[in-house]
CSV table of C-alpha atoms in Angstrom, one decimal:
chain,number,residue,atom,x,y,z
A,1,MET,CA,133.0,-1.2,87.0
A,2,SER,CA,132.6,0.9,83.9
A,3,GLU,CA,131.0,-0.6,80.7
A,4,LEU,CA,132.7,1.2,77.8
A,5,THR,CA,131.4,1.8,74.3
A,6,PRO,CA,133.7,2.6,71.3
A,7,GLY,CA,135.4,5.9,72.0
A,8,GLY,CA,134.6,5.9,75.7
A,9,ASN,CA,137.4,6.4,78.2
A,10,LEU,CA,138.1,6.4,81.9
A,11,PRO,CA,141.0,7.1,84.3
A,12,LEU,CA,143.0,4.1,85.5
A,13,PRO,CA,144.2,3.4,89.0
A,14,ASN,CA,147.9,3.3,89.9
A,15,GLY,CA,149.8,0.1,90.0
A,16,THR,CA,150.0,-3.0,87.9
A,17,LEU,CA,146.9,-3.7,85.8
A,18,THR,CA,145.7,-7.1,84.7
A,19,ILE,CA,144.2,-7.2,81.2
A,20,ARG,CA,142.4,-10.2,79.8
A,21,VAL,CA,140.3,-11.2,76.8
A,22,PRO,CA,138.9,-14.6,77.7
A,23,GLY,CA,138.3,-17.0,74.9
A,24,PRO,CA,140.1,-18.3,71.8
A,25,PHE,CA,142.1,-15.1,71.2
A,26,ASP,CA,145.8,-14.1,71.1
A,27,LEU,CA,146.4,-10.8,72.9
A,28,SER,CA,149.1,-8.4,71.7
A,29,ALA,CA,150.3,-4.9,72.7
A,30,LEU,CA,152.2,-2.1,70.9
A,31,ILE,CA,154.1,0.5,72.9
A,32,THR,CA,154.4,3.9,71.3
A,33,ASP,CA,155.3,7.5,72.0
A,34,ASP,CA,153.4,10.7,71.0
A,35,THR,CA,154.1,10.0,67.3
A,36,GLY,CA,152.1,6.8,67.4
A,37,LYS,CA,155.1,4.8,66.2
A,38,VAL,CA,157.1,2.2,68.0
A,39,ARG,CA,160.9,2.6,68.4
A,40,GLY,CA,161.6,-0.9,67.3
A,41,ASP,CA,160.5,-4.5,67.3
A,42,ALA,CA,161.0,-4.6,71.1
A,43,ASP,CA,157.9,-2.5,71.5
A,44,PHE,CA,155.7,-5.2,70.1
A,45,VAL,CA,154.5,-7.6,72.8
A,46,PHE,CA,153.0,-10.9,71.5
A,47,TYR,CA,153.1,-14.6,72.0
A,48,ASN,CA,156.7,-15.0,70.5
A,49,GLN,CA,158.0,-11.9,72.4
A,50,PRO,CA,156.0,-11.8,75.7
A,51,THR,CA,157.9,-9.2,77.7
A,52,ALA,CA,158.9,-5.6,77.5
A,53,PRO,CA,159.6,-3.0,80.2
A,54,GLY,CA,156.4,-2.5,82.1
A,55,ALA,CA,154.5,-5.3,80.3
A,56,ARG,CA,154.4,-9.1,80.5
A,57,LEU,CA,152.1,-11.4,78.6
A,58,THR,CA,151.4,-14.8,80.2
A,59,GLY,CA,148.9,-16.9,78.3
A,60,GLU,CA,145.7,-14.8,77.8
A,61,THR,CA,146.7,-12.3,80.5
A,62,LEU,CA,148.8,-9.1,80.0
A,63,ALA,CA,150.2,-7.4,83.1
A,64,VAL,CA,150.9,-3.7,82.6
A,65,ASP,CA,152.4,-1.1,84.9
A,66,PRO,CA,152.1,2.0,82.7
A,67,PRO,CA,154.7,4.2,84.5
A,68,ARG,CA,157.3,1.4,84.1
A,69,LEU,CA,157.0,1.3,80.3
A,70,ARG,CA,160.2,2.2,78.5
A,71,PRO,CA,161.2,5.9,78.6
A,72,GLY,CA,159.2,8.1,76.3
A,73,ALA,CA,156.2,5.7,76.0
A,74,THR,CA,152.9,7.5,76.2
A,75,ARG,CA,150.5,4.8,74.8
A,76,LEU,CA,150.0,1.0,74.8
A,77,THR,CA,147.6,-0.3,72.2
A,78,LEU,CA,145.9,-3.7,72.7
A,79,ALA,CA,145.1,-6.0,69.8
A,80,ILE,CA,143.5,-9.4,69.5
A,81,SER,CA,143.6,-12.0,66.8
A,82,PRO,CA,142.2,-15.5,66.6
A,83,ALA,CA,144.2,-18.2,68.4
A,84,ASP,CA,143.6,-20.3,65.2
A,85,PRO,CA,144.9,-18.0,62.5
A,86,ASP,CA,142.6,-19.6,59.9
A,87,THR,CA,139.4,-18.6,61.7
A,88,PRO,CA,137.9,-15.1,61.2
A,89,LEU,CA,137.0,-13.2,64.3
A,90,GLY,CA,133.4,-13.2,63.1
A,91,HIS,CA,133.3,-17.0,63.6
A,92,LEU,CA,134.3,-16.7,67.3
A,93,PRO,CA,132.4,-15.5,70.4
A,94,ALA,CA,132.3,-11.7,70.8
A,95,PRO,CA,135.6,-10.7,72.5
A,96,THR,CA,135.3,-8.9,75.8
A,97,LEU,CA,138.2,-6.9,77.4
A,98,LEU,CA,138.5,-7.0,81.2
A,99,VAL,CA,140.8,-4.6,83.0
A,100,THR,CA,141.5,-5.4,86.7
A,101,ALA,CA,143.1,-3.1,89.3
A,102,PRO,CA,145.9,-4.3,91.6
A,103,ALA,CA,143.4,-5.1,94.4
A,104,GLY,CA,141.6,-7.5,92.1
A,105,ARG,CA,138.6,-5.3,91.3
A,106,THR,CA,137.5,-5.2,87.7
A,107,VAL,CA,137.5,-1.5,86.7
A,108,ALA,CA,136.4,-1.7,83.1
A,109,ARG,CA,134.8,-4.0,80.6
A,110,PHE,CA,134.5,-3.4,76.8
A,111,THR,CA,132.7,-5.6,74.2
A,112,PRO,CA,133.1,-4.0,70.8
A,113,PRO,CA,130.5,-4.4,68.0
A,114,ARG,CA,130.8,-8.0,66.8
A,115,PRO,CA,133.6,-8.4,64.2
A,116,GLN,CA,132.6,-9.8,60.8
A,117,ARG,CA,135.6,-11.0,58.8
A,118,GLU,CA,138.4,-9.1,60.3
A,119,THR,CA,141.5,-11.0,61.3
A,120,VAL,CA,142.8,-8.6,63.9
A,121,LEU,CA,141.0,-6.0,66.1
A,122,LEU,CA,142.5,-3.0,67.9
A,123,LEU,CA,140.5,-3.4,71.1
A,124,ALA,CA,141.6,-0.5,73.4
A,125,GLU,CA,144.5,1.8,74.3
A,126,LEU,CA,146.1,2.9,77.5
A,127,TYR,CA,147.4,6.5,77.2
A,128,ARG,CA,149.1,9.0,79.4
A,129,ARG,CA,147.1,12.1,80.3
A,130,GLY,CA,148.8,14.6,82.5
A,131,GLY,CA,150.3,12.8,85.5
A,132,GLY,CA,148.0,9.7,85.1
A,133,TRP,CA,146.9,7.1,82.6
A,134,LYS,CA,143.5,6.5,81.0
A,135,LEU,CA,141.9,3.7,79.0
A,136,ARG,CA,140.1,4.3,75.7
A,137,ALA,CA,137.9,1.7,74.0
A,138,LEU,CA,138.6,1.4,70.2
A,139,GLY,CA,137.2,-1.6,68.3
A,140,GLN,CA,139.0,-1.0,64.9
A,141,GLY,CA,139.3,-4.0,62.7
A,142,TYR,CA,142.1,-5.0,60.3
A,143,ALA,CA,142.0,-7.3,57.3
A,144,ASP,CA,145.6,-8.2,56.9
A,145,GLY,CA,146.7,-9.6,60.3
A,146,LEU,CA,149.3,-8.5,62.8
A,147,ALA,CA,151.6,-7.6,59.9
A,148,GLY,CA,149.2,-4.8,58.8
A,149,ILE,CA,149.0,-3.4,62.4
A,150,ALA,CA,152.8,-3.6,62.7
A,151,ARG,CA,153.2,-1.5,59.6
A,152,ASP,CA,150.8,1.2,60.8
A,153,PHE,CA,152.7,1.4,64.1
A,154,GLY,CA,156.1,1.6,62.5
A,155,VAL,CA,157.4,-1.9,62.9
A,156,GLU,CA,159.5,-2.8,59.9
A,157,VAL,CA,158.0,-5.6,57.9
A,158,LEU,CA,160.1,-6.7,54.9
A,159,GLU,CA,158.3,-7.7,51.7
A,160,GLU,CA,159.8,-9.7,48.8
A,161,GLU,CA,158.5,-10.7,45.4
A,162,ALA,CA,156.6,-13.9,44.9
A,163,PRO,CA,155.1,-15.6,41.8
A,164,THR,CA,151.4,-15.2,42.7
A,165,PRO,CA,149.2,-12.2,42.5
A,166,ALA,CA,147.3,-10.9,45.5
A,167,PRO,CA,144.1,-12.8,46.2
A,168,ARG,CA,140.7,-11.3,46.0
A,169,GLN,CA,139.4,-10.2,49.4
A,170,GLY,CA,136.7,-8.1,51.0
A,171,HIS,CA,136.9,-5.6,53.9
A,172,GLY,CA,137.7,-7.6,57.0
A,173,GLU,CA,138.3,-10.9,55.0
A,174,PRO,CA,141.4,-12.9,56.0
A,175,PRO,CA,144.0,-12.8,53.2
A,176,ASP,CA,145.7,-16.0,52.1
A,177,ARG,CA,147.7,-17.6,54.8
A,178,GLN,CA,151.2,-17.5,53.3
A,179,GLY,CA,152.5,-15.4,56.1
A,180,HIS,CA,149.9,-12.7,56.7
A,181,GLY,CA,148.9,-12.4,60.3
A,182,GLU,CA,152.4,-13.6,61.4
A,183,PRO,CA,154.4,-11.3,63.8
A,184,PRO,CA,156.5,-8.7,62.0
A,185,ASP,CA,159.8,-10.7,62.4
A,186,ARG,CA,158.5,-13.1,59.7
A,187,THR,CA,158.2,-12.2,56.1
A,188,PRO,CA,154.6,-11.5,54.9
A,189,PRO,CA,153.4,-12.8,51.6
A,190,ALA,CA,155.1,-11.2,48.6
A,191,ARG,CA,153.4,-9.9,45.5
A,192,THR,CA,154.3,-10.0,41.9
A,193,ALA,CA,155.5,-6.8,40.4
A,194,ARG,CA,153.8,-6.4,37.0
A,195,THR,CA,152.4,-3.9,34.7
A,196,ALA,CA,149.2,-2.5,36.1
A,197,PRO,CA,146.1,-3.4,34.1
A,198,PRO,CA,143.9,-0.7,32.6
A,199,ALA,CA,141.6,0.9,35.1
A,200,PRO,CA,138.3,-1.0,35.0
A,201,ALA,CA,135.3,1.0,34.0
A,202,THR,CA,132.1,1.2,36.1
A,203,ASN,CA,130.0,0.4,33.0
A,204,GLY,CA,127.4,-2.2,33.8
A,205,PHE,CA,127.7,-1.9,37.6
A,206,LEU,CA,124.3,-0.3,38.2
A,207,GLY,CA,122.4,-2.8,36.0
A,208,LEU,CA,124.0,-5.7,37.8
A,209,VAL,CA,123.2,-4.2,41.2
A,210,ASN,CA,119.6,-3.3,40.4
A,211,SER,CA,118.8,-6.7,38.8
A,212,THR,CA,120.0,-8.3,42.0
A,213,ARG,CA,118.1,-5.9,44.2
A,214,THR,CA,114.9,-6.5,42.2
A,215,ALA,CA,115.3,-10.3,42.6
A,216,ALA,CA,115.6,-9.7,46.3
A,217,GLY,CA,112.5,-7.5,46.4
A,218,SER,CA,114.4,-4.3,47.1
A,219,PRO,CA,113.9,-1.0,45.2
A,220,PRO,CA,116.6,0.1,42.7
A,221,VAL,CA,119.4,2.5,43.6
A,222,SER,CA,120.7,5.3,41.5
A,223,LEU,CA,124.3,6.5,41.1
A,224,ASN,CA,125.2,9.6,43.0
A,225,ALA,CA,128.1,11.7,41.8
A,226,ARG,CA,129.1,12.8,45.3
A,227,LEU,CA,129.1,9.3,46.6
A,228,SER,CA,131.1,8.2,43.6
A,229,ALA,CA,133.7,10.9,44.2
A,230,ALA,CA,134.1,9.9,47.9
A,231,ALA,CA,134.3,6.2,46.9
A,232,GLN,CA,137.0,7.0,44.3
A,233,ALA,CA,139.0,9.1,46.8
A,234,HIS,CA,138.9,6.3,49.4
A,235,ALA,CA,139.8,3.6,46.9
A,236,ALA,CA,142.8,5.7,45.9
A,237,ALA,CA,143.8,6.0,49.6
A,238,MET,CA,143.6,2.3,50.1
A,239,ALA,CA,145.7,1.6,47.0
A,240,ALA,CA,148.3,4.1,48.2
A,241,GLN,CA,148.7,2.3,51.5
A,242,ARG,CA,148.2,-1.2,49.9
A,243,ARG,CA,145.6,-2.4,52.4
A,244,LEU,CA,141.9,-2.4,53.0
A,245,ALA,CA,140.8,0.0,55.8
A,246,SER,CA,137.9,2.3,56.7
A,247,GLU,CA,140.5,5.0,57.3
A,248,GLY,CA,143.2,6.0,54.8
A,249,GLY,CA,146.8,6.7,55.4
A,250,ASP,CA,145.8,10.4,55.5
A,251,GLY,CA,143.7,9.8,58.6
A,252,VAL,CA,140.4,10.4,56.9
A,253,SER,CA,137.6,7.9,57.3
A,254,VAL,CA,135.5,6.8,54.4
A,255,TYR,CA,132.5,8.4,56.1
A,256,ARG,CA,134.2,11.8,56.5
A,257,ARG,CA,135.1,11.7,52.8
A,258,VAL,CA,131.3,11.4,52.1
A,259,THR,CA,130.2,14.3,54.3
A,260,THR,CA,133.1,16.6,53.4
A,261,GLY,CA,132.1,16.0,49.8
A,262,GLY,CA,128.7,17.5,50.5
A,263,TYR,CA,126.6,14.4,50.9
A,264,ALA,CA,124.5,14.1,54.1
A,265,TYR,CA,122.9,10.8,54.9
A,266,LEU,CA,120.5,9.0,57.3
A,267,THR,CA,122.1,5.6,56.8
A,268,ILE,CA,125.2,4.3,55.0
A,269,GLY,CA,126.9,1.1,54.1
A,270,GLU,CA,130.1,0.3,52.3
A,271,HIS,CA,132.0,-2.5,50.6
A,272,LEU,CA,135.8,-2.3,50.7
A,273,VAL,CA,137.3,-5.0,48.5
A,274,SER,CA,140.5,-5.8,46.7
A,275,GLY,CA,141.2,-8.1,43.9
A,276,PRO,CA,138.3,-8.1,41.4
A,277,ARG,CA,139.3,-6.7,38.0
A,278,THR,CA,135.9,-5.6,36.6
A,279,PRO,CA,132.6,-4.3,38.0
A,280,ALA,CA,131.1,-7.7,37.2
A,281,GLU,CA,133.7,-9.5,39.3
A,282,PHE,CA,133.2,-7.0,42.1
A,283,VAL,CA,129.5,-7.6,42.2
A,284,ASP,CA,130.1,-11.4,42.0
A,285,TYR,CA,132.3,-11.1,45.1
A,286,CYS,CA,129.6,-9.2,47.0
A,287,LEU,CA,127.0,-11.8,46.1
A,288,SER,CA,129.3,-14.6,47.3
A,289,ASP,CA,129.3,-13.4,50.9
A,290,ARG,CA,126.1,-13.3,53.1
A,291,GLN,CA,127.0,-10.0,54.8
A,292,ALA,CA,128.1,-8.3,51.7
A,293,ARG,CA,125.0,-9.5,49.8
A,294,GLN,CA,122.8,-8.2,52.6
A,295,THR,CA,124.4,-4.7,52.2
A,296,LEU,CA,124.0,-4.7,48.5
A,297,CYS,CA,120.3,-5.7,48.8
A,298,GLU,CA,119.5,-3.5,51.8
A,299,PRO,CA,116.1,-2.0,51.0
A,300,THR,CA,116.6,1.3,52.8
A,301,TYR,CA,119.5,2.3,50.5
A,302,SER,CA,118.4,4.5,47.5
A,303,GLU,CA,121.8,5.8,46.2
A,304,THR,CA,125.2,4.3,45.5
A,305,GLY,CA,128.7,5.3,44.4
A,306,LEU,CA,131.6,3.3,43.1
A,307,GLY,CA,135.3,3.9,43.0
A,308,HIS,CA,138.4,1.9,42.2
A,309,ALA,CA,142.2,2.4,42.1
A,310,THR,CA,145.1,0.2,41.2
A,311,ASP,CA,148.3,-0.3,43.2
A,312,PRO,CA,150.9,0.0,40.5
A,313,ARG,CA,153.4,-2.0,42.5
A,314,SER,CA,151.3,-5.2,42.7
A,315,GLY,CA,148.6,-4.6,40.1
A,316,THR,CA,145.9,-5.1,42.8
A,317,VAL,CA,142.7,-3.2,42.2
A,318,PHE,CA,141.1,-1.7,45.3
A,319,TRP,CA,137.3,-1.0,45.3
A,320,THR,CA,135.0,1.1,47.4
A,321,ALA,CA,131.2,1.0,47.0
A,322,LEU,CA,129.0,3.2,49.1
A,323,TRP,CA,125.3,2.7,49.7
A,324,ALA,CA,123.2,5.4,51.4
A,325,HIS,CA,119.9,7.0,51.9
A,326,PRO,CA,120.2,10.8,51.8
A,327,PHE,CA,119.4,13.0,54.7
A,328,SER,CA,116.1,15.0,54.9
A,329,PRO,CA,114.4,16.7,57.8
A,330,ASP,CA,111.4,14.4,57.4
A,331,GLY,CA,113.7,11.3,57.3
A,332,LEU,CA,115.4,12.5,60.5
A,333,ARG,CA,112.1,12.9,62.3
A,334,ARG,CA,111.1,9.4,61.1
A,335,THR,CA,114.3,7.9,62.4
A,336,ALA,CA,113.9,9.7,65.8
A,337,THR,CA,110.3,8.5,66.0
A,338,GLU,CA,111.4,4.9,65.4
A,339,VAL,CA,114.0,5.1,68.1
A,340,ILE,CA,111.4,6.4,70.6
A,341,THR,CA,108.9,3.8,69.5
A,342,LEU,CA,111.4,1.0,70.1
A,343,THR,CA,112.5,2.5,73.4
A,344,ASN,CA,108.9,2.7,74.6
A,345,ALA,CA,108.3,-0.9,73.6
A,346,GLU,CA,111.2,-1.9,75.9
A,347,ARG,CA,109.6,0.2,78.7
A,348,ALA,CA,106.2,-1.3,78.1
A,349,ALA,CA,107.7,-4.8,78.4
A,350,ALA,CA,109.1,-3.8,81.8
A,351,GLY,CA,105.7,-2.4,82.9
A,352,LEU,CA,106.8,1.3,82.6
A,353,PRO,CA,104.9,4.2,81.0
A,354,PRO,CA,106.1,5.5,77.7
A,355,LEU,CA,108.4,8.5,77.3
A,356,ALA,CA,106.9,11.6,75.6
A,357,PRO,CA,109.0,13.4,72.9
A,358,ASP,CA,110.4,16.7,74.1
A,359,PRO,CA,111.5,19.3,71.6
A,360,LEU,CA,114.0,20.9,73.9
A,361,LEU,CA,115.6,17.6,74.7
A,362,THR,CA,115.6,16.8,71.0
A,363,ASP,CA,117.4,20.0,70.2
A,364,ALA,CA,120.1,19.3,72.8
A,365,ALA,CA,120.5,15.6,71.7
A,366,GLN,CA,120.7,16.6,68.0
A,367,ALA,CA,123.3,19.3,68.8
A,368,HIS,CA,125.4,16.7,70.7
A,369,SER,CA,125.4,14.2,67.9
A,370,ALA,CA,126.4,16.9,65.4
A,371,ASP,CA,129.1,18.1,67.8
A,372,MET,CA,130.6,14.7,68.1
A,373,VAL,CA,130.9,14.5,64.3
A,374,ALA,CA,132.2,18.1,63.9
A,375,ARG,CA,134.8,18.0,66.7
A,376,ALA,CA,135.8,14.3,66.3
A,377,PHE,CA,135.1,13.1,69.8
A,378,TYR,CA,132.8,10.5,71.3
A,379,ALA,CA,131.9,11.1,75.0
A,380,HIS,CA,129.2,12.4,77.3
A,381,THR,CA,131.6,15.3,78.2
A,382,SER,CA,132.2,17.7,75.4
A,383,PRO,CA,135.7,19.1,74.7
A,384,ASP,CA,134.5,22.4,76.3
A,385,GLY,CA,133.6,20.5,79.5
A,386,SER,CA,129.8,20.6,79.1
A,387,GLU,CA,127.8,17.6,80.4
A,388,PRO,CA,124.3,16.4,79.4
A,389,TRP,CA,122.5,18.5,82.0
A,390,HIS,CA,124.4,21.6,80.8
A,391,ARG,CA,123.4,20.9,77.2
A,392,ALA,CA,119.7,20.4,78.2
A,393,ALA,CA,119.6,23.6,80.2
A,394,ALA,CA,121.3,25.5,77.3
A,395,ALA,CA,118.5,24.3,75.0
A,396,GLY,CA,116.0,25.7,77.5
A,397,SER,CA,114.9,22.6,79.3
A,398,THR,CA,113.9,22.8,82.9
A,399,ARG,CA,113.7,19.1,83.6
A,400,ARG,CA,115.0,18.3,87.1
A,401,SER,CA,116.7,15.0,86.2
A,402,ILE,CA,118.7,14.3,83.0
A,403,GLY,CA,120.2,11.1,81.6
A,404,GLU,CA,122.0,10.4,78.4
A,405,ASN,CA,122.8,7.4,76.2
A,406,ILE,CA,125.2,7.8,73.2
A,407,ALA,CA,126.3,5.3,70.6
A,408,CYS,CA,128.2,5.3,67.3
A,409,GLY,CA,128.5,3.0,64.3
A,410,GLN,CA,125.0,1.5,64.3
A,411,ARG,CA,123.2,1.7,61.0
A,412,SER,CA,119.5,1.7,62.1
A,413,ALA,CA,117.2,2.6,64.9
A,414,ALA,CA,116.6,-1.1,65.7
A,415,GLU,CA,120.4,-1.8,65.9
A,416,VAL,CA,121.1,1.2,68.2
A,417,VAL,CA,118.3,0.4,70.6
A,418,ARG,CA,119.2,-3.2,70.7
A,419,GLY,CA,122.8,-2.2,71.5
A,420,TRP,CA,121.7,0.1,74.3
A,421,MET,CA,119.5,-2.6,75.8
A,422,ASN,CA,122.4,-5.1,75.8
A,423,SER,CA,124.5,-2.7,77.9
A,424,PRO,CA,123.5,-2.6,81.6
A,425,GLY,CA,124.2,1.2,82.0
A,426,HIS,CA,122.3,2.2,78.9
A,427,ARG,CA,119.5,-0.2,79.7
A,428,ALA,CA,119.2,1.4,83.2
A,429,ASN,CA,118.6,4.8,81.6
A,430,ILE,CA,115.9,3.4,79.2
A,431,LEU,CA,114.1,1.7,82.0
A,432,LYS,CA,114.5,4.4,84.7
A,433,PRO,CA,111.0,4.9,86.2
A,434,GLY,CA,111.7,8.6,87.0
A,435,PHE,CA,112.2,9.6,83.3
A,436,THR,CA,109.1,10.9,81.5
A,437,HIS,CA,110.4,12.6,78.4
A,438,ILE,CA,113.0,11.9,75.7
A,439,GLY,CA,114.9,13.6,72.8
A,440,ILE,CA,116.8,11.8,70.0
A,441,GLY,CA,119.8,13.1,68.1
A,442,PHE,CA,121.5,11.6,65.0
A,443,ALA,CA,124.3,12.7,62.8
A,444,GLY,CA,126.3,11.0,60.0
A,445,GLY,CA,130.0,11.3,59.4
A,446,GLY,CA,133.1,11.2,61.5
A,447,ALA,CA,135.2,8.1,62.2
A,448,ALA,CA,132.3,5.7,63.0
A,449,GLY,CA,129.8,6.8,60.4
A,450,THR,CA,126.8,7.4,62.7
A,451,TYR,CA,126.5,9.1,66.1
A,452,TRP,CA,123.3,8.7,68.2
A,453,THR,CA,122.2,10.5,71.3
A,454,GLN,CA,119.2,9.7,73.7
A,455,LEU,CA,118.6,12.5,76.2
A,456,PHE,CA,116.1,11.6,79.0
A,457,GLY,CA,114.4,14.0,81.3
A,458,GLY,CA,112.2,13.7,84.4
């Protein structure tokens, strides 16, 4: 069985696959072609429409025979939402995807990073590659229910006017329950058409933030022009597509906007919020939520940027706040040292000797993290076909045995090592007695924001 991490993929066996997500979740599937769009409502499989050619949903189990999907289908995307629509995913047990082969053998398992306040999660996708099919782990959250996913995949969702303005909401927060999260054959909540208010100024934002940080014992942050430019561009992208998302309708993630704008970071956080009308209301929202307050007060952040844009159709203001600590060579070395220290603490607890830093393995690991950002992939095998041992040898290493752990999206050394230790395959590399040396790579940017590599040698 393969334990997948976000972006990981594996080939699937022939025959009918059984897909389950045990627990209090509703499982859905969208069938698309190479355009990424459905042909019509019949391509949306969910609890009110449980069958389509090649796919049948029975309770929490989806049976899929990929070659029997409708003509032209090249992809089936799996989504989950809470069985109780008023419950955020973050209040439920972590979802785990199980994929079983026709003979009953579990071939893949994927547990994404724990959702926070998302209402729907794109969990994985089956996609055609050559003459076969593969599975790719995703883990992308949505704030606006199945209706938001349906729109992105081309299912027509009608909207009509209603007498109430859009509610205030944060990234991943469930919107109000007047229809959002319903399947696309039901009308989602309507919004009042009104004159857009004047764009709110950012005056006072930094003072409000730093007074809160001081009270929490955290150092102050300063405004950074490049972070603010990236935040403004992302807020405008969200307003244009009328929803909160870490990736705009142009396909560019908020993190890529930061790095392409010339800002390199060692750690990053963000607030994606809609509804507040002023910087003071925005800060009030952040302080009303435990997770959002933790980001605002995180002591490692030293710089911030703020952007906002208004959807002229609804008058809703979309906000992006970015929090970061800038990249420096010394900071990168400190981060790598912290990863090694935490890794060796796990080995010591298992009665194993520590791993020694290796500059050649470090060079290869750093190059792989940077390559995953630059070429927009997440895998042990590079687009050119090179594997970890090839990269180690290219860096000049003569170690006889090589192992590699990768991860993406984690915001600290402690978080990434904890994630590796919670995964049996990654844990086995960390605790392998035959490994004696290690190199660490880290790069910021891409779709996930952070990309980590551990390269082991023995």
